[in-house]
Coordinates of C-alpha atoms and ligand atoms in Angstrom, one line a residue:
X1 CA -68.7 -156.9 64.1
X2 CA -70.4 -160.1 62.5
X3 CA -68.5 -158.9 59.3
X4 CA -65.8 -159.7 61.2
X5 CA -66.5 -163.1 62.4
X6 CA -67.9 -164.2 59.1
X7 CA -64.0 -163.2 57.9
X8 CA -62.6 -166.6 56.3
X9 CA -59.1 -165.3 57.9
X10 CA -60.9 -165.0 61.5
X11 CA -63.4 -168.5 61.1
X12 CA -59.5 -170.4 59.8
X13 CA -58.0 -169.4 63.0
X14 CA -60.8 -169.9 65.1
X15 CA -61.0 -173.9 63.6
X16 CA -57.3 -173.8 64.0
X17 CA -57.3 -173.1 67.5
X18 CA -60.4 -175.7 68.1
X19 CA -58.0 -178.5 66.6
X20 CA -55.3 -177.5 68.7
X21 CA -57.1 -177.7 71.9
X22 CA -58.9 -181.2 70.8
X23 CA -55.2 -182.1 69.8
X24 CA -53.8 -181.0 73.5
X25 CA -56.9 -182.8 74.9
X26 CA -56.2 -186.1 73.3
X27 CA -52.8 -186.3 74.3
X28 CA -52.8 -184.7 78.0
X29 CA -55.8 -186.3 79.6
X30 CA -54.6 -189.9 78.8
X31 CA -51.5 -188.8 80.6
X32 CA -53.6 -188.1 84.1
X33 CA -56.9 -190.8 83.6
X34 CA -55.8 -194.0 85.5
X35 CA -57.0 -196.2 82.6
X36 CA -53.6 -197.3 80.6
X37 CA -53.8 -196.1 77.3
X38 CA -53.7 -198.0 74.3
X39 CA -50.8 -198.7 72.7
X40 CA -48.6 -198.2 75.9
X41 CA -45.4 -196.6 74.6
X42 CA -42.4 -197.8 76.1
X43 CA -39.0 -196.1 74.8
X44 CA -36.1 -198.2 74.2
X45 CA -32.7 -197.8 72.4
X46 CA -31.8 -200.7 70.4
X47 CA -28.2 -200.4 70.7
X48 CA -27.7 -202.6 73.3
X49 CA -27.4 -205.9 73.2
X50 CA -28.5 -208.5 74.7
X51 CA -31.1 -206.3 76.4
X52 CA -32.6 -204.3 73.6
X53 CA -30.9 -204.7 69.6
X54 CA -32.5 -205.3 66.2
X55 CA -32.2 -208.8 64.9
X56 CA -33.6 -209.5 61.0
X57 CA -35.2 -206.5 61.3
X58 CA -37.2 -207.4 64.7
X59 CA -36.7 -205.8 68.1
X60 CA -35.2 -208.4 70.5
X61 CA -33.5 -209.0 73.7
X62 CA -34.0 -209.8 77.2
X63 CA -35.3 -206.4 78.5
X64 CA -37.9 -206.7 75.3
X65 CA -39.1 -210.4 76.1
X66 CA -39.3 -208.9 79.9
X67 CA -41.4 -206.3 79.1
X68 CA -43.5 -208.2 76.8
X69 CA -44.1 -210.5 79.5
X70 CA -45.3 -207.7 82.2
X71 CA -47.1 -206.4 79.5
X72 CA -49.2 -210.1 79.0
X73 CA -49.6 -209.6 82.9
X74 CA -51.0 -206.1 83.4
X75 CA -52.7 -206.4 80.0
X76 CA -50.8 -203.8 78.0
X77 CA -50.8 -203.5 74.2
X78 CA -47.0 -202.4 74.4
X79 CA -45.5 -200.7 71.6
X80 CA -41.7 -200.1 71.5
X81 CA -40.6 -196.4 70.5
X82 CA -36.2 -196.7 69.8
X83 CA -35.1 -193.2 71.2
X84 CA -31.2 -192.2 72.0
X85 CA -30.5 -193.0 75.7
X86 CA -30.3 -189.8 76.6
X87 CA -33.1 -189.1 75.0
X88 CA -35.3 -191.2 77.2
X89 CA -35.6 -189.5 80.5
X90 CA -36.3 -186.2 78.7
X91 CA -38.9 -188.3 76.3
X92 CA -40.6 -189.5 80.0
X93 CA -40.5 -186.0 82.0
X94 CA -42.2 -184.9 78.5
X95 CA -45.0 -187.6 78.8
X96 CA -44.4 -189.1 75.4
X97 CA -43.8 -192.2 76.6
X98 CA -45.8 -193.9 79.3
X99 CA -42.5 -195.7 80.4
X100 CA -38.7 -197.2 79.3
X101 CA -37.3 -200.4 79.7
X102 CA -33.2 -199.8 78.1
X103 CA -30.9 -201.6 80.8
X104 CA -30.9 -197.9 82.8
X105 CA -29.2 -198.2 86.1
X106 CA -31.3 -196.9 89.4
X107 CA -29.5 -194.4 90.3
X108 CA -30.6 -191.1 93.0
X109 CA -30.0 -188.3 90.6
X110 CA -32.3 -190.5 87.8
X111 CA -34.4 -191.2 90.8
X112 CA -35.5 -187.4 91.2
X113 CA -36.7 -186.9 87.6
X114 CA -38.7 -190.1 87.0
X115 CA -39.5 -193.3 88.9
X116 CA -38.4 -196.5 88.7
X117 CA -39.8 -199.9 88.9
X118 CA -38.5 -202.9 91.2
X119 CA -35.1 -203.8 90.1
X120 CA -35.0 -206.4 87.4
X121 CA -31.3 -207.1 86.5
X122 CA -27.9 -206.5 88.4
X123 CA -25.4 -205.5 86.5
X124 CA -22.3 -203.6 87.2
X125 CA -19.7 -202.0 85.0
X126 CA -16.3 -203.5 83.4
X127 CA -14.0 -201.7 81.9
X128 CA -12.7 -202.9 78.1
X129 CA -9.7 -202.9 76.0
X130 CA -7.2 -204.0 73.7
X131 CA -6.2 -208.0 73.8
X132 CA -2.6 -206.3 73.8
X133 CA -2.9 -204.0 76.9
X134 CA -1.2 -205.3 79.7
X135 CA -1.5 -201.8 81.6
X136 CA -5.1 -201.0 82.5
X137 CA -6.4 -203.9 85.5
X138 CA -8.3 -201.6 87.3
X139 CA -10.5 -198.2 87.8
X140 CA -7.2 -197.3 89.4
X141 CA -4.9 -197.5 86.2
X142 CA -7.5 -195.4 84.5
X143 CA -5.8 -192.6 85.5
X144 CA -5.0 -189.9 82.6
X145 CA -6.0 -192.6 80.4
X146 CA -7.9 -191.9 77.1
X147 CA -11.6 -193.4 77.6
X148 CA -14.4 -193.8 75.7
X149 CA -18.1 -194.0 77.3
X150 CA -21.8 -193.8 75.9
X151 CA -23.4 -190.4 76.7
X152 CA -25.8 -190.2 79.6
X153 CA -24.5 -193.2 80.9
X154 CA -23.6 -194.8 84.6
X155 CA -19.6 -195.5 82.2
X156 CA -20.0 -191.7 81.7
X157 CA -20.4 -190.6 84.7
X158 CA -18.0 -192.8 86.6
X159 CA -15.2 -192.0 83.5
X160 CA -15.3 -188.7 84.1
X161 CA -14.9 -188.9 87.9
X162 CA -11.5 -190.7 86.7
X163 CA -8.4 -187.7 87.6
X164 CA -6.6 -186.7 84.3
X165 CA -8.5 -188.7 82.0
X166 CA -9.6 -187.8 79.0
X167 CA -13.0 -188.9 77.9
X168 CA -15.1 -189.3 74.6
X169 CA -18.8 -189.5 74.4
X170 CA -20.8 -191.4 71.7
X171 CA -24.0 -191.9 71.2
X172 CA -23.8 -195.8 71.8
X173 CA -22.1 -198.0 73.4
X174 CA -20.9 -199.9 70.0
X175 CA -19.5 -196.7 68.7
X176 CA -17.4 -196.1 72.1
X177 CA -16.5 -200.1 71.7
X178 CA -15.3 -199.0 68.0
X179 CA -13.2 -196.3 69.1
X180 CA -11.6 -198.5 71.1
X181 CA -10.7 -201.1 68.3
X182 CA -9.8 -198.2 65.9
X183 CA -7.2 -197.5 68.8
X184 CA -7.7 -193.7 69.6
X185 CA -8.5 -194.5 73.3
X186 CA -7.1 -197.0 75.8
X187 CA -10.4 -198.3 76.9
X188 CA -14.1 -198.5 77.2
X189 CA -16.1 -198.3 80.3
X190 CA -19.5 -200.0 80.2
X191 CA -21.8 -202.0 81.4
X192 CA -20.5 -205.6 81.5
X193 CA -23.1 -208.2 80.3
X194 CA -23.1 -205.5 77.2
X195 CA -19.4 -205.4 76.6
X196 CA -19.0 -209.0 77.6
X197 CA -22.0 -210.0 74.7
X198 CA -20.3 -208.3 72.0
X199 CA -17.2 -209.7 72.7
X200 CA -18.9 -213.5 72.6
X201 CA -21.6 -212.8 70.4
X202 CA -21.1 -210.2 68.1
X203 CA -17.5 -211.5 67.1
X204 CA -15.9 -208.2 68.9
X205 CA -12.3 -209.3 67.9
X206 CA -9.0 -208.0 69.7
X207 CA -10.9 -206.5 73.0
X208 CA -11.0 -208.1 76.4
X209 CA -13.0 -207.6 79.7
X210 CA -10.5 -206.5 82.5
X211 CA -11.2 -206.5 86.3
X212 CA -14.4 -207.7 88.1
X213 CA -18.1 -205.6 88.3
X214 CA -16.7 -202.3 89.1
X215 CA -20.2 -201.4 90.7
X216 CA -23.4 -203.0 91.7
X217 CA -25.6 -201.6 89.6
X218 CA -29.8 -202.5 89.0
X219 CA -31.8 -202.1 86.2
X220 CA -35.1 -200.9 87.0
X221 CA -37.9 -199.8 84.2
X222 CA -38.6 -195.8 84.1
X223 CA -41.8 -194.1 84.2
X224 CA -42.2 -190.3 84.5
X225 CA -42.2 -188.9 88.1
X226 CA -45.7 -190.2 89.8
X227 CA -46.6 -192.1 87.0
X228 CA -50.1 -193.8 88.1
X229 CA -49.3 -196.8 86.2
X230 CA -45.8 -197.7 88.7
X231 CA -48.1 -199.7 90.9
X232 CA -49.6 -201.8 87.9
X233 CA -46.5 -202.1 86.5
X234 CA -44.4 -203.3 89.8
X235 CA -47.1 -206.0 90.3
X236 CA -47.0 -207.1 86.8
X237 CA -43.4 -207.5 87.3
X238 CA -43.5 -209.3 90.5
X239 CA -45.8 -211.6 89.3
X240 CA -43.2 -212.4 86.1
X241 CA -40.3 -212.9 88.5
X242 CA -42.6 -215.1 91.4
X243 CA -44.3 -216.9 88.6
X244 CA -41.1 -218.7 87.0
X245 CA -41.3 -216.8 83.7
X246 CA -38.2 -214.3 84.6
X247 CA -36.0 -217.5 85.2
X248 CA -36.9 -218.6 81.5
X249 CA -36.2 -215.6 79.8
X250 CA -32.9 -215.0 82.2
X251 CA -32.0 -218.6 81.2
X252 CA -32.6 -218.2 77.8
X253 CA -30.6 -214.7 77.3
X254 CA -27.6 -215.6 79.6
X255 CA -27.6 -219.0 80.0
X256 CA -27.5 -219.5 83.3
X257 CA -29.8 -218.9 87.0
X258 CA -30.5 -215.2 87.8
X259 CA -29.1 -214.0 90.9
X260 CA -31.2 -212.6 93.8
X261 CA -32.9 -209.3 93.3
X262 CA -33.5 -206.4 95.8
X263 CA -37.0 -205.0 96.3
X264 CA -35.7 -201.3 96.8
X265 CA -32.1 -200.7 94.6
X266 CA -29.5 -199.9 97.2
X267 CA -28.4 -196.8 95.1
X268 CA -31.8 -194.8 96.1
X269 CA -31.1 -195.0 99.8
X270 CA -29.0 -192.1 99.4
X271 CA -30.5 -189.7 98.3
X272 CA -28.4 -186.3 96.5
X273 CA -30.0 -183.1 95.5
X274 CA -29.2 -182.7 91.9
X275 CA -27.8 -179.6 90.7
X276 CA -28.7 -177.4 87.7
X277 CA -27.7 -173.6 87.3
X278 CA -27.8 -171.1 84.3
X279 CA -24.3 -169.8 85.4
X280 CA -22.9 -173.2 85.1
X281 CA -25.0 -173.9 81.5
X282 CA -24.0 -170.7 80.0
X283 CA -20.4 -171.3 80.9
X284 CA -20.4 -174.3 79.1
X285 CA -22.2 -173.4 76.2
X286 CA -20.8 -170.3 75.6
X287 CA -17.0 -170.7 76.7
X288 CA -16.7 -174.1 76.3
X289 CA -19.0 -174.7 73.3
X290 CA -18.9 -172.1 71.2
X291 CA -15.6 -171.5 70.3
X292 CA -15.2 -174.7 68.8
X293 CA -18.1 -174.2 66.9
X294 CA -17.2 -171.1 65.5
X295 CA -13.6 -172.7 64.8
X296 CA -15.3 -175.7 63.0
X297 CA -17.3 -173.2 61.3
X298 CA -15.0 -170.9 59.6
X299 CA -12.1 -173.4 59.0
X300 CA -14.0 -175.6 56.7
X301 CA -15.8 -172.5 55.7
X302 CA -12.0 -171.5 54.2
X303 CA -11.0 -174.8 53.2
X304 CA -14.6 -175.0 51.4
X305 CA -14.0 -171.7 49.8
X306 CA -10.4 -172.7 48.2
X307 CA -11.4 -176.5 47.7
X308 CA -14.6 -175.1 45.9
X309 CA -13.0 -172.5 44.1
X310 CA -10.3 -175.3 42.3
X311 CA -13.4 -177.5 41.6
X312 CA -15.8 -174.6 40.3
X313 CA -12.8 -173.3 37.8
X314 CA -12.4 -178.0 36.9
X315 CA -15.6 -177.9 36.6
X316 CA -15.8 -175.0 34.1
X317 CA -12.9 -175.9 32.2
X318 CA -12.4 -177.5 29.0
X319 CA -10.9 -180.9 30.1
X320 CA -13.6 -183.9 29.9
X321 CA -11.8 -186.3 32.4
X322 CA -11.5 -183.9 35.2
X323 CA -15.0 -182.2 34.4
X324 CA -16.4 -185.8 35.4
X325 CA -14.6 -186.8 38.0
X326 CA -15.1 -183.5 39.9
X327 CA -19.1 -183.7 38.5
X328 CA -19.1 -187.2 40.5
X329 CA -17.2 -185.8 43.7
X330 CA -19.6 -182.5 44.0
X331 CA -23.0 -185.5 43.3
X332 CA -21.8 -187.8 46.0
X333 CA -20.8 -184.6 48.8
X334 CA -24.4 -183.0 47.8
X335 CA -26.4 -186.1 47.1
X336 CA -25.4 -188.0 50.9
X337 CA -26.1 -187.0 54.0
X338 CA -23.6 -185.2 55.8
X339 CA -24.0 -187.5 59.3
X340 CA -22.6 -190.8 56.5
X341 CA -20.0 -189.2 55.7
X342 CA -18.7 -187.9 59.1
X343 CA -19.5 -191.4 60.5
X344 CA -17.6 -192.9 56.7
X345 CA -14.6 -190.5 57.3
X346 CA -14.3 -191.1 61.5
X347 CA -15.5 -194.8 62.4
X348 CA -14.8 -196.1 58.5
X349 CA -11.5 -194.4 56.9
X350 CA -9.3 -196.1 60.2
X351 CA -10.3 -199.6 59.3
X352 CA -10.0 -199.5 55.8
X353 CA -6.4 -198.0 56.3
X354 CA -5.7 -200.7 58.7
X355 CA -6.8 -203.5 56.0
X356 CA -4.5 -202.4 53.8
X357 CA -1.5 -202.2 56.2
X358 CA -1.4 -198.3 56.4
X359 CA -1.1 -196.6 59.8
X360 CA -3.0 -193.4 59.5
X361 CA -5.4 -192.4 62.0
X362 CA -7.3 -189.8 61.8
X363 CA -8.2 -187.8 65.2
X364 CA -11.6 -186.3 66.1
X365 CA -10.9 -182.5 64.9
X366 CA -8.9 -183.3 61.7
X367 CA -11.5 -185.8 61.0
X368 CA -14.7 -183.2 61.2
X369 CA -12.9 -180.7 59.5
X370 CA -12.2 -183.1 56.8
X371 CA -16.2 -183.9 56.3
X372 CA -17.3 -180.6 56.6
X373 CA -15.0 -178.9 54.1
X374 CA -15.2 -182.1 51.6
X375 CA -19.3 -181.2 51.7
X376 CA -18.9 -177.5 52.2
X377 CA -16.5 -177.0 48.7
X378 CA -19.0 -179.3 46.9
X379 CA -21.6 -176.9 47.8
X380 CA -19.5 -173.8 47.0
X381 CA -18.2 -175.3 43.6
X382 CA -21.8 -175.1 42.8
X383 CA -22.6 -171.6 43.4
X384 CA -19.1 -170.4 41.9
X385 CA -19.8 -172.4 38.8
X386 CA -22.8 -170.7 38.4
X387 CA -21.7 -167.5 39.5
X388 CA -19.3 -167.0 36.9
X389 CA -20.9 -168.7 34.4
X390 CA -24.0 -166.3 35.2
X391 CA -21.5 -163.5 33.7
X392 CA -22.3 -163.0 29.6
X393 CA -19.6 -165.0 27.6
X394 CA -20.0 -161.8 25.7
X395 CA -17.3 -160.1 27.9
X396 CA -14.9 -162.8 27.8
X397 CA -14.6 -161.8 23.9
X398 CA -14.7 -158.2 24.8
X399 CA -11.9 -158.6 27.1
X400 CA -10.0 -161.1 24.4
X401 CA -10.2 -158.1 21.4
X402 CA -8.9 -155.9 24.2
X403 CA -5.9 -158.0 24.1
X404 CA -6.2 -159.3 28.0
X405 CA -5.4 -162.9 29.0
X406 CA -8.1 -165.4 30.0
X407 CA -6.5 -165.3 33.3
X408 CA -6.7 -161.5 33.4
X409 CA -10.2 -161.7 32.3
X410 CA -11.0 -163.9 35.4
X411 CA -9.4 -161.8 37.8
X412 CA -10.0 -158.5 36.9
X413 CA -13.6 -158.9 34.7
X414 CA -15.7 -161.3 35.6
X415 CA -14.6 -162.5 39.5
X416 CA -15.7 -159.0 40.5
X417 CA -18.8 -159.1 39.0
X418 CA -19.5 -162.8 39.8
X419 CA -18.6 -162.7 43.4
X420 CA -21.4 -160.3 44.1
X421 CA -24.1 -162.5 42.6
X422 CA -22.6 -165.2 44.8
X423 CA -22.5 -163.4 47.8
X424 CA -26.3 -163.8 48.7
X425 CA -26.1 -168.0 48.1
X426 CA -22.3 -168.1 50.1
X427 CA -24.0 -166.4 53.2
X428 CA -26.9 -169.3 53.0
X429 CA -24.0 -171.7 53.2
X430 CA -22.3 -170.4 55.6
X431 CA -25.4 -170.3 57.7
X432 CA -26.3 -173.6 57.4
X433 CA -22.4 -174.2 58.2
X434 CA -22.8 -173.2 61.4
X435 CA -25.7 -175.4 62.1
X436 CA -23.9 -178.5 60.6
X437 CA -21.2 -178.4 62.8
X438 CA -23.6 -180.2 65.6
X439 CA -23.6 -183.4 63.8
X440 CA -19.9 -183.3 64.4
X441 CA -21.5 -184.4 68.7
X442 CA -22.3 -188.0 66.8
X443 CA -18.1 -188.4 66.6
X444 CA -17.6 -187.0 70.6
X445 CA -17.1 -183.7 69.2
X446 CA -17.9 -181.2 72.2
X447 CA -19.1 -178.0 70.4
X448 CA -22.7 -176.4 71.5
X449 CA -24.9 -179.1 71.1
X450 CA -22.9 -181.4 72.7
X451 CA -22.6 -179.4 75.7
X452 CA -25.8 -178.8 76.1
X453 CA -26.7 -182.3 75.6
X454 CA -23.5 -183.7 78.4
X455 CA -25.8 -181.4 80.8
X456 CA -28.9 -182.9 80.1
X457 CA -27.4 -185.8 80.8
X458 CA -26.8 -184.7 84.0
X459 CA -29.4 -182.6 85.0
X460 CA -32.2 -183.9 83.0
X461 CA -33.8 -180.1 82.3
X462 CA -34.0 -180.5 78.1
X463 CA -36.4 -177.6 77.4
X464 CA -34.6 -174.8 79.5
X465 CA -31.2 -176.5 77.9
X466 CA -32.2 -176.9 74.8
X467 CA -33.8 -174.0 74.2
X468 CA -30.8 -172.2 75.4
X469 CA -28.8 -174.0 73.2
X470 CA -30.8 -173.3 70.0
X471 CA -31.2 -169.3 71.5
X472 CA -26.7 -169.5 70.9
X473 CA -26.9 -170.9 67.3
X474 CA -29.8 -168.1 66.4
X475 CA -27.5 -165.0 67.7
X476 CA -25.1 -166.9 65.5
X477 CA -26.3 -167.1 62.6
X478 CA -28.1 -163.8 63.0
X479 CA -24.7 -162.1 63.5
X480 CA -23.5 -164.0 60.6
X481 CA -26.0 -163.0 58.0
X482 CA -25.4 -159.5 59.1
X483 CA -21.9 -159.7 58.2
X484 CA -23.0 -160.9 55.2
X485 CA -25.9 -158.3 54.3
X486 CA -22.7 -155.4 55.3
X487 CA -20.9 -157.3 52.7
X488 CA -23.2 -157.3 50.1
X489 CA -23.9 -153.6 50.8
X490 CA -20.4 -152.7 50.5
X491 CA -19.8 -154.5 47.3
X492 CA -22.7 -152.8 45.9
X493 CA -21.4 -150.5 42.9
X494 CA -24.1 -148.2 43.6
X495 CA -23.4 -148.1 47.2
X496 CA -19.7 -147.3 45.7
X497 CA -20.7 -144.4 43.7
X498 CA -22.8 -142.8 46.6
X499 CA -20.0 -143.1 48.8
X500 CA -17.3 -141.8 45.9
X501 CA -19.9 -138.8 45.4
X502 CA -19.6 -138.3 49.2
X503 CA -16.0 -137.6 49.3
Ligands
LIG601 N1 -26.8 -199.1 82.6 C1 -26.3 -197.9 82.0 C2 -27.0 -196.7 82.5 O1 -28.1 -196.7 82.9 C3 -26.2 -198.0 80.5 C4 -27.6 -198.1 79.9 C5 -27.6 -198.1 78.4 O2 -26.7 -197.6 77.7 N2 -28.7 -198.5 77.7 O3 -26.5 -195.6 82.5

């Protein structure tokens, strides 16, 4: 018995475990002692000017100035953490944060999750489009329109309440705003001081503001649900707002006097149960999700396959100018990250076109399958190459005295042999395939992840989501490698002869 815990094995897991539960300790009983802890993390995403956006490199805006100031007041080391908005309410009900301050409207269904603050801003939403559109005035003309919102947001969720519309979710609101110049929707619903700075500020050209606030909306600041520091934070802010301070830093972000605020946002006086159900979450994930997934997958799997097999046989051949350019092609697909070049190919290739007075657009599923396959073949040209060039050159002279062609040789000597060496590396890729084709969510892409993440949005449950989500892509790519392990098996010569001595 004290053999056995004198083990090294046994005293490594036992230290293990010790650091784990100091670990736990250090970052779960700050969460419930009433004493603020130090830094105070408050998330943010800095994609939203004027509230919260990066300027030279610095954090800025009027929520940022705002919360620096209720920080001075409840004397609060605050320290900014840039998360996705809809990242932030999951980021709060996980206690990572101590609070958010990221223009998020007060709304009931938020209101059951966390806890908000006082309102601090009212806002509303506009909706946004083209100088030329003479169509869209209203929410009214919205109808079976083609709209573009940020995910998770108030826009969202009003959008998609519009009959017949069709809507696209980004992971900003500048990327919906882009959409919307690169002309593949009608218009952008969002909040208005937002939409209204980048048209003024950040030199949005060719997009107007049309109709008034569509809603009253207030911003409060979010805390996890009975936070113990609401209270501090709620007087900090009253004293900011009673004190004069707000008025400067309202004055000094939009120019002019703040309006009145409420001390209870009218939206949480009534009150909805929000609804979350597996039946619902595997629906979407599983007949609405995964298809495209596997769509995504296998197309650009097969456009990979032939786009890699041309480049493999350039990059093996004997011509110097080709051999280069297809060496810099398969560098710059390997050598970037996939999310660049989707985002290159969807928000960059429209504008370039434009610029030099060509009229192709590009749509969202023609676009992703264009990025994938362009990096998939790059990959593949890589394995072929080495595939075939694994095979001894010895054979190619064999097969020459024998009087066979070199195309001959390809096809019938050393393909057959080279494919099986390859068939190990090709089921890697197409593993990892399948997992890539969630970055196609950043371009409003709705395959797996992205349905799963349009319901957290909603429901605000991320682990039982998420990990239902991630549970889809493993049976996946488990069913995927055993395709591939069958395939191997059966091109196994000896698995051949076995089954030739059989019969
Ligand atoms: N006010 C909107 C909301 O809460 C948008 C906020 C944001 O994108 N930062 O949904």
């Amino acid at each position: 018995m004290i053999k056995f815990w004198r083990g090294r094995a046994v005293q490594r897991v036992i230290f293990a475990l010790l650091g784990l539960v100091l670990a736990i300790g250090l970052t779960v009983i700050p969460a419930f002692s009433q004493t603020p802890p130090n830094p105070f993390r408050v998330a943010t995403e800095a994609t939203f000017p004027p509230f919260e956006f990066q300027q030279g490199g610095q954090l800025t805006g009027f929520d940022i100035d705002l919360m620096r100031a209720i920080g001075k007041e409840a004397d609060l080391n605050i320290d900014f953490r840039n998360l996705p908005f809809d990242g932030i309410i999951p980021a709060l009900q996980a206690r990572t944060v101590e609070a958010a301050i990221s223009g998020m409207t007060i709304t009931a269904e938020r209101a059951q999750a966390i806890s908000f603050s006082r309102p601090y801003f009212r806002a509303g939403l506009a909706i946004a489009v083209r100088e030329d559109n003479q169509t869209i005035r209203n929410f009214e003309d919205l109808k079976g329109k083609r709209i573009a919102v940020q995910i998770g947001t108030t826009g969202a969720l009003e959008a998609t309440k519009i009959p017949g519309a069709v809507v696209s979710q980004f992971d900003s609101a500048a990327l919906a705003l882009q959409e919307l110049i690169n002309g593949r929707v009608e218009a952008v619903v969002n909040d208005k001081p937002v939409t209204l700075y980048a048209i003024k500020q950040a030199g949005l050209r060719r997009v107007k503001v049309v109709g008034e606030l569509l809603t009253e909306e207030f911003y409060g600041i979010a805390l996890p649900k009975n936070s113990p520091y609401l209270q501090l934070i709620n007087d900090a802010l009253g004293r900011v707002i009673e004190s004069g301070q707000y008025d400067v830093i309202f004055r000094q972000w939009f120019g002019e006097k703040p309006p009145e605020l409420p001390l209870v946002a009218p939206a949480l006086k009534n009150l909805q149960e929000s609804r979350f159900n597996w039946g619902e979450l595997f629906y979407n994930l599983i007949v609405k999700g995964v298809p495209w997934t596997i769509l995504l997958t296998v197309l650009s799997f097969l456009f990979g396959l032939i786009g890699g097999t041309l480049v493999a046989i350039a990059l093996i051949s004997p011509y110097k100018w080709l051999k280069i350019i297809c060496r810099i092609y398969v560098d710059f697909f390997r050598g970037t990250p996939m999310l660049v070049q989707l985002f290159l190919i969807y928000f960059g290739l429209p504008g370039l076109f434009r610029e030099i007075g060509l009229n192709i657009d590009l749509d969202r599923l023609p676009a992703a399958l264009f990025a994938l396959s362009l990096n998939v073949a790059a990959y593949l040209a890589e394995i072929m190459r080495g595939g075939i060039q694994s095979i001894d050159n010895g054979q190619w002279e064999a097969c020459s005295s024998l009087g066979m062609s070199p195309v001959q040789t390809m096809h019938e000597v050393i393909f057959p042999q080279a494919f099986r060496r390859m068939l190990p590396p090709l089921g890697n890729e197409f593993i990892t395939l399948i997992k890539d084709t969630s970055l196609a969510a950043v371009i409003g892409f709705e395959e797996l992840f992205r349905q799963g993440q349009l319901m957290v949005a909603t429901t605000y449950k991320a682990f039982e989501i998420y990990i239902a989500v991630a549970l889809v892509y493993l049976v996946l790519t488990t069913l995927s490698s055993l395709v591939f392990k069958r395939l191997e098996i059966y091109m196994d010569p000896l698995h051949k002869s076995k089954q030739e001595q059989k019969a």
